[in-house]
XYZ file of C-alpha atoms in Angstrom:
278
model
C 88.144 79.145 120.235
C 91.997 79.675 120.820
C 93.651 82.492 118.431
C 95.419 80.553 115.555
C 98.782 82.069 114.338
C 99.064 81.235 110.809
C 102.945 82.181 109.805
C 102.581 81.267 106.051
C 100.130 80.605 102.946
C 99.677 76.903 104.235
C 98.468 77.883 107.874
C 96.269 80.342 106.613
C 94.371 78.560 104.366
C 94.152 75.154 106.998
C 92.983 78.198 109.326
C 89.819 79.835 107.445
C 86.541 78.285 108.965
C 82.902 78.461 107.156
C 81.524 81.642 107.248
C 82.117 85.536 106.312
C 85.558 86.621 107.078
C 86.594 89.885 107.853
C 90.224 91.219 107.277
C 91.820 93.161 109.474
C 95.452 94.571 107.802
C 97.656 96.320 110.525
C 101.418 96.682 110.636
C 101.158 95.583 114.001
C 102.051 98.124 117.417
C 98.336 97.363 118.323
C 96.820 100.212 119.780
C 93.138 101.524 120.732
C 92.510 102.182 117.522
C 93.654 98.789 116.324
C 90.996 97.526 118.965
C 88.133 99.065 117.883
C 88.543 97.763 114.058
C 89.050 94.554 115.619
C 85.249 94.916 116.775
C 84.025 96.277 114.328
C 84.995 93.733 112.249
C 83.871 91.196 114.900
C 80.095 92.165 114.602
C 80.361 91.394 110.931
C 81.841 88.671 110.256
C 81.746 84.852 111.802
C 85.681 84.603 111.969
C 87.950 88.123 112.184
C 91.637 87.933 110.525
C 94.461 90.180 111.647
C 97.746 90.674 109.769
C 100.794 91.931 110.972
C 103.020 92.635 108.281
C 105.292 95.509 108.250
C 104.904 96.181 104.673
C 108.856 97.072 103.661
C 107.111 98.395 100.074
C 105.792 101.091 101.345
C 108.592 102.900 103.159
C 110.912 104.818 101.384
C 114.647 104.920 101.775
C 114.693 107.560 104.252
C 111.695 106.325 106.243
C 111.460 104.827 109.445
C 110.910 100.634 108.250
C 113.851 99.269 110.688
C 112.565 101.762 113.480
C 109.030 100.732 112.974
C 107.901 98.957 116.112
C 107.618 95.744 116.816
C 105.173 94.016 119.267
C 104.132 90.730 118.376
C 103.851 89.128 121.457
C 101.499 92.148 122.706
C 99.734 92.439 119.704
C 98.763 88.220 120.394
C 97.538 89.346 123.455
C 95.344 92.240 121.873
C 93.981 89.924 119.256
C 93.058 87.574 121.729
C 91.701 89.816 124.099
C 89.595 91.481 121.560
C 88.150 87.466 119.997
C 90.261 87.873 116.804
C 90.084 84.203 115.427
C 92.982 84.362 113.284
C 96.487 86.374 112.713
C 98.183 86.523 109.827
C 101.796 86.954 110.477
C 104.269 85.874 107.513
C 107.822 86.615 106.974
C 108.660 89.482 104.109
C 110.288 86.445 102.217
C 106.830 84.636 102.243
C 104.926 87.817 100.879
C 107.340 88.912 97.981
C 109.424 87.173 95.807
C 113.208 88.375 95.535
C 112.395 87.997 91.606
C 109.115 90.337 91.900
C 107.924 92.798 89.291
C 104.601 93.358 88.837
C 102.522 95.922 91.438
C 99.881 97.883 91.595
C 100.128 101.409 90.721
C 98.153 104.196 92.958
C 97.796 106.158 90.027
C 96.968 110.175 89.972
C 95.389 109.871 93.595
C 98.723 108.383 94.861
C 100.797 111.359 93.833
C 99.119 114.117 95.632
C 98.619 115.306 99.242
C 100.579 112.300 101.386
C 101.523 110.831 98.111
C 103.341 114.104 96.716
C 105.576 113.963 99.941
C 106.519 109.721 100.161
C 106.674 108.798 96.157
C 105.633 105.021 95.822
C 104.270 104.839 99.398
C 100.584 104.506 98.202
C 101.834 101.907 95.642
C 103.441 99.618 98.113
C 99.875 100.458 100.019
C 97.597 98.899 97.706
C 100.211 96.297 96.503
C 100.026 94.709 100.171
C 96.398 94.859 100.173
C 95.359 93.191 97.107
C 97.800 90.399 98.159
C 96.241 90.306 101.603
C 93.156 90.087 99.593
C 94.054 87.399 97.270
C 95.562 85.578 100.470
C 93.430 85.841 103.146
C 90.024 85.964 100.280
C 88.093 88.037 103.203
C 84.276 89.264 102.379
C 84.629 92.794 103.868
C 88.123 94.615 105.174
C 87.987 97.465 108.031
C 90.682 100.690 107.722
C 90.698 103.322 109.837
C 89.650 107.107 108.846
C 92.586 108.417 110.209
C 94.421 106.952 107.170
C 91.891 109.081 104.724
C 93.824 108.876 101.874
C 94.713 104.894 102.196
C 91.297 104.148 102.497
C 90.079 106.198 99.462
C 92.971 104.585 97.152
C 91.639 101.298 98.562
C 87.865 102.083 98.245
C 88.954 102.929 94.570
C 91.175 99.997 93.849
C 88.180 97.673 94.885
C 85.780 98.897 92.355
C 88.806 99.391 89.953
C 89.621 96.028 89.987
C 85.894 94.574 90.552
C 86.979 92.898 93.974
C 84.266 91.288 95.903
C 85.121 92.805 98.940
C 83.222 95.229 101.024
C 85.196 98.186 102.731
C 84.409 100.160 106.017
C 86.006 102.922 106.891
C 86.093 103.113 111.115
C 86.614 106.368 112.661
C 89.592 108.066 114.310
C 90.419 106.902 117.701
C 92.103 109.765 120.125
C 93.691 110.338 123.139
C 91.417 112.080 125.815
C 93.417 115.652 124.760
C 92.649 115.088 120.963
C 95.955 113.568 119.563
C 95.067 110.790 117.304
C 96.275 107.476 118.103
C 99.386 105.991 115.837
C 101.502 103.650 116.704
C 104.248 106.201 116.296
C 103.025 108.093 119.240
C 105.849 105.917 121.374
C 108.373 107.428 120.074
C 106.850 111.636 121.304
C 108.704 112.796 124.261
C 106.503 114.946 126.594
C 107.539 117.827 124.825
C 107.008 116.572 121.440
C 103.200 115.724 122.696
C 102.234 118.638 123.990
C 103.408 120.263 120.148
C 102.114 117.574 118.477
C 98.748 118.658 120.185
C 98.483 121.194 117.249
C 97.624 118.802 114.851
C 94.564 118.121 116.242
C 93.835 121.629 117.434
C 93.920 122.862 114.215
C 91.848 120.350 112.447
C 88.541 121.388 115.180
C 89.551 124.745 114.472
C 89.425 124.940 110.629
C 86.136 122.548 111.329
C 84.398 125.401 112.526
C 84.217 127.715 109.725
C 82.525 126.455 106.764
C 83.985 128.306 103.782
C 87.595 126.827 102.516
C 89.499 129.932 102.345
C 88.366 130.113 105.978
C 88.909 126.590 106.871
C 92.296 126.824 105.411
C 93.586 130.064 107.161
C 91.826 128.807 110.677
C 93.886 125.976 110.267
C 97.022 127.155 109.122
C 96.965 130.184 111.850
C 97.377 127.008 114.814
C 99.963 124.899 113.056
C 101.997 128.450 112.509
C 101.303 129.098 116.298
C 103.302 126.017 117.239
C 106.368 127.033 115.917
C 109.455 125.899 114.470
C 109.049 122.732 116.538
C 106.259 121.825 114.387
C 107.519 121.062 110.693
C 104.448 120.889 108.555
C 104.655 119.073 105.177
C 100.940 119.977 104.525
C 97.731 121.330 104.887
C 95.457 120.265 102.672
C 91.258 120.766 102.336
C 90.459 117.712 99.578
C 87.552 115.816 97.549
C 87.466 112.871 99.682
C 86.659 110.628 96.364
C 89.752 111.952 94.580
C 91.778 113.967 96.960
C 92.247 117.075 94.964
C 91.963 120.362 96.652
C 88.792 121.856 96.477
C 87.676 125.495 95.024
C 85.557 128.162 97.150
C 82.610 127.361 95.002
C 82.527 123.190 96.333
C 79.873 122.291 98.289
C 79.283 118.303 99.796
C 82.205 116.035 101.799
C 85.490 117.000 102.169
C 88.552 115.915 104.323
C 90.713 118.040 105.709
C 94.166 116.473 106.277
C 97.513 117.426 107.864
C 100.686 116.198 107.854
C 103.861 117.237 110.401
C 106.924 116.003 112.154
C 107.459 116.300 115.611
C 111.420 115.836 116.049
C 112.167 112.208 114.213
C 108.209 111.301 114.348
C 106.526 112.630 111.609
C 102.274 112.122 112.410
C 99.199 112.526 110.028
C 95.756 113.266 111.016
C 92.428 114.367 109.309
C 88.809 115.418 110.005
C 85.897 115.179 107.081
C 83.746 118.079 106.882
C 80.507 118.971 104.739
C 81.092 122.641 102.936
C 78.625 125.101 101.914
C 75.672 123.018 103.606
C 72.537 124.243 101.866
């Protein structure tokens, strides 16, 4: 079946066939990792749904929204390629009205870690989502892991708001030397990759100590390593259910997530752990 392109409300609801749907939400810049929630949504779900919506509500004023890329007519051919049956591709007019005021707040878990450094991000976040959701009225969603903190607010908004929607959670796609792949990768010159590279690095090394305070400093002694070059807004070893740091005395899942720019890119990554294994 060709890939329908449904541009507003009207399309999209003349486009949903019988079946369970699965929602894909992506700011578009299709990628790898883009791909392989495309899949796993595919295996599923009897008809996949794609959005490309650069979400303007969740970029502050100093953030990159006008220099966020845009690939439309690549991402068709990734969505296509991949058996996407739908994509959901409306105009920022369509999604909010200029008279808006009601959103959805992140609450507590929106204010720390990635939230403490972009205020409102997470808010504009979950706002876009439970629109998509109310929109596109999929049975399950896929996010990817790399956005751990996204996909915990949404995992949390779901049963918050007793939405009938299930939620995976698909895991990090890299590059074949480690860096996680982001669609703001484009923009890393060869010397901004190879520091960028320390993201990664120290995320498998704080992996291989099990203790926090040793996790931490494991961590933290790569990133330093790197330089000025590297300008880290955080290192942080959280409760993946709540994001708040964790003690030396917490044992079970945790995520530890880092956060850096590499000249005018700035790049997130994570890795979940298990502490204190009995």
């Amino acid at each position: 079946m060709d890939l329908i392109v449904a541009r507003n409300r009207e399309d999209l609801v003349k486009a949903r066939r019988a079946g369970t749907v699965a929602l894909v939400p992506t700011m578009g810049a299709l990628h790898e990792g883009h791909r392989s929630l495309i899949r796993q949504a595919r295996v599923r779900a009897d008809q996949v749904v794609v959005s490309i919506f650069v979400n303007p509500l969740q970029f502050g004023p100093s953030e990159d929204f006008s220099r966020y890329p845009r690939t439309f007519d690549a991402d068709l051919d990734v969505c296509r390629a991949e058996g996407a049956g739908v994509v959901f591709h409306p105009a920022a007019e369509d999604m909010y009205a200029p008279d808006r005021q009601v959103a959805v707040s992140a609450g507590a878990m929106g204010g720390v870690v990635e939230g403490a450094f972009r205020p409102g991000h997470f808010d504009g976040v979950l706002t876009v989502v439970l629109k998509l959701f109310n929109l596109v009225q999929p049975d399950l969603a896929v996010f990817g892991q790399k956005d751990a903190q996204q996909l915990a607010l949404i995992r949390r908004m779901v049963a918050d708001l007793d939405l009938p929607i299930a939620i995976l959670g698909a895991p990090t796609v890299r590059e074949p030397d480690g860096l996680a792949l982001s669609s703001r990768n484009r923009y890393l010159s060869d010397d901004d990759r190879r520091v960028a590279l320390a993201l990664s690095r120290a995320l498998r090394a704080g992996a291989a100590r099990l203790a926090p305070a040793e996790i931490r400093a494991a961590a933290r002694e790569v990133l330093d390593e790197a330089g000025p070059a590297l300008d880290v807004d955080y290192l942080a070893l959280v409760d993946p259910a709540t994001f708040t740091e964790v003690n030396e005395t917490y044992a079970g899942p945790a995520v530890l997530a880092v956060a850096a720019r590499v000249g005018a890119t700035r790049l997130i990554d994570n890795v979940t752990l298990t502490l204190n294994p009995a």
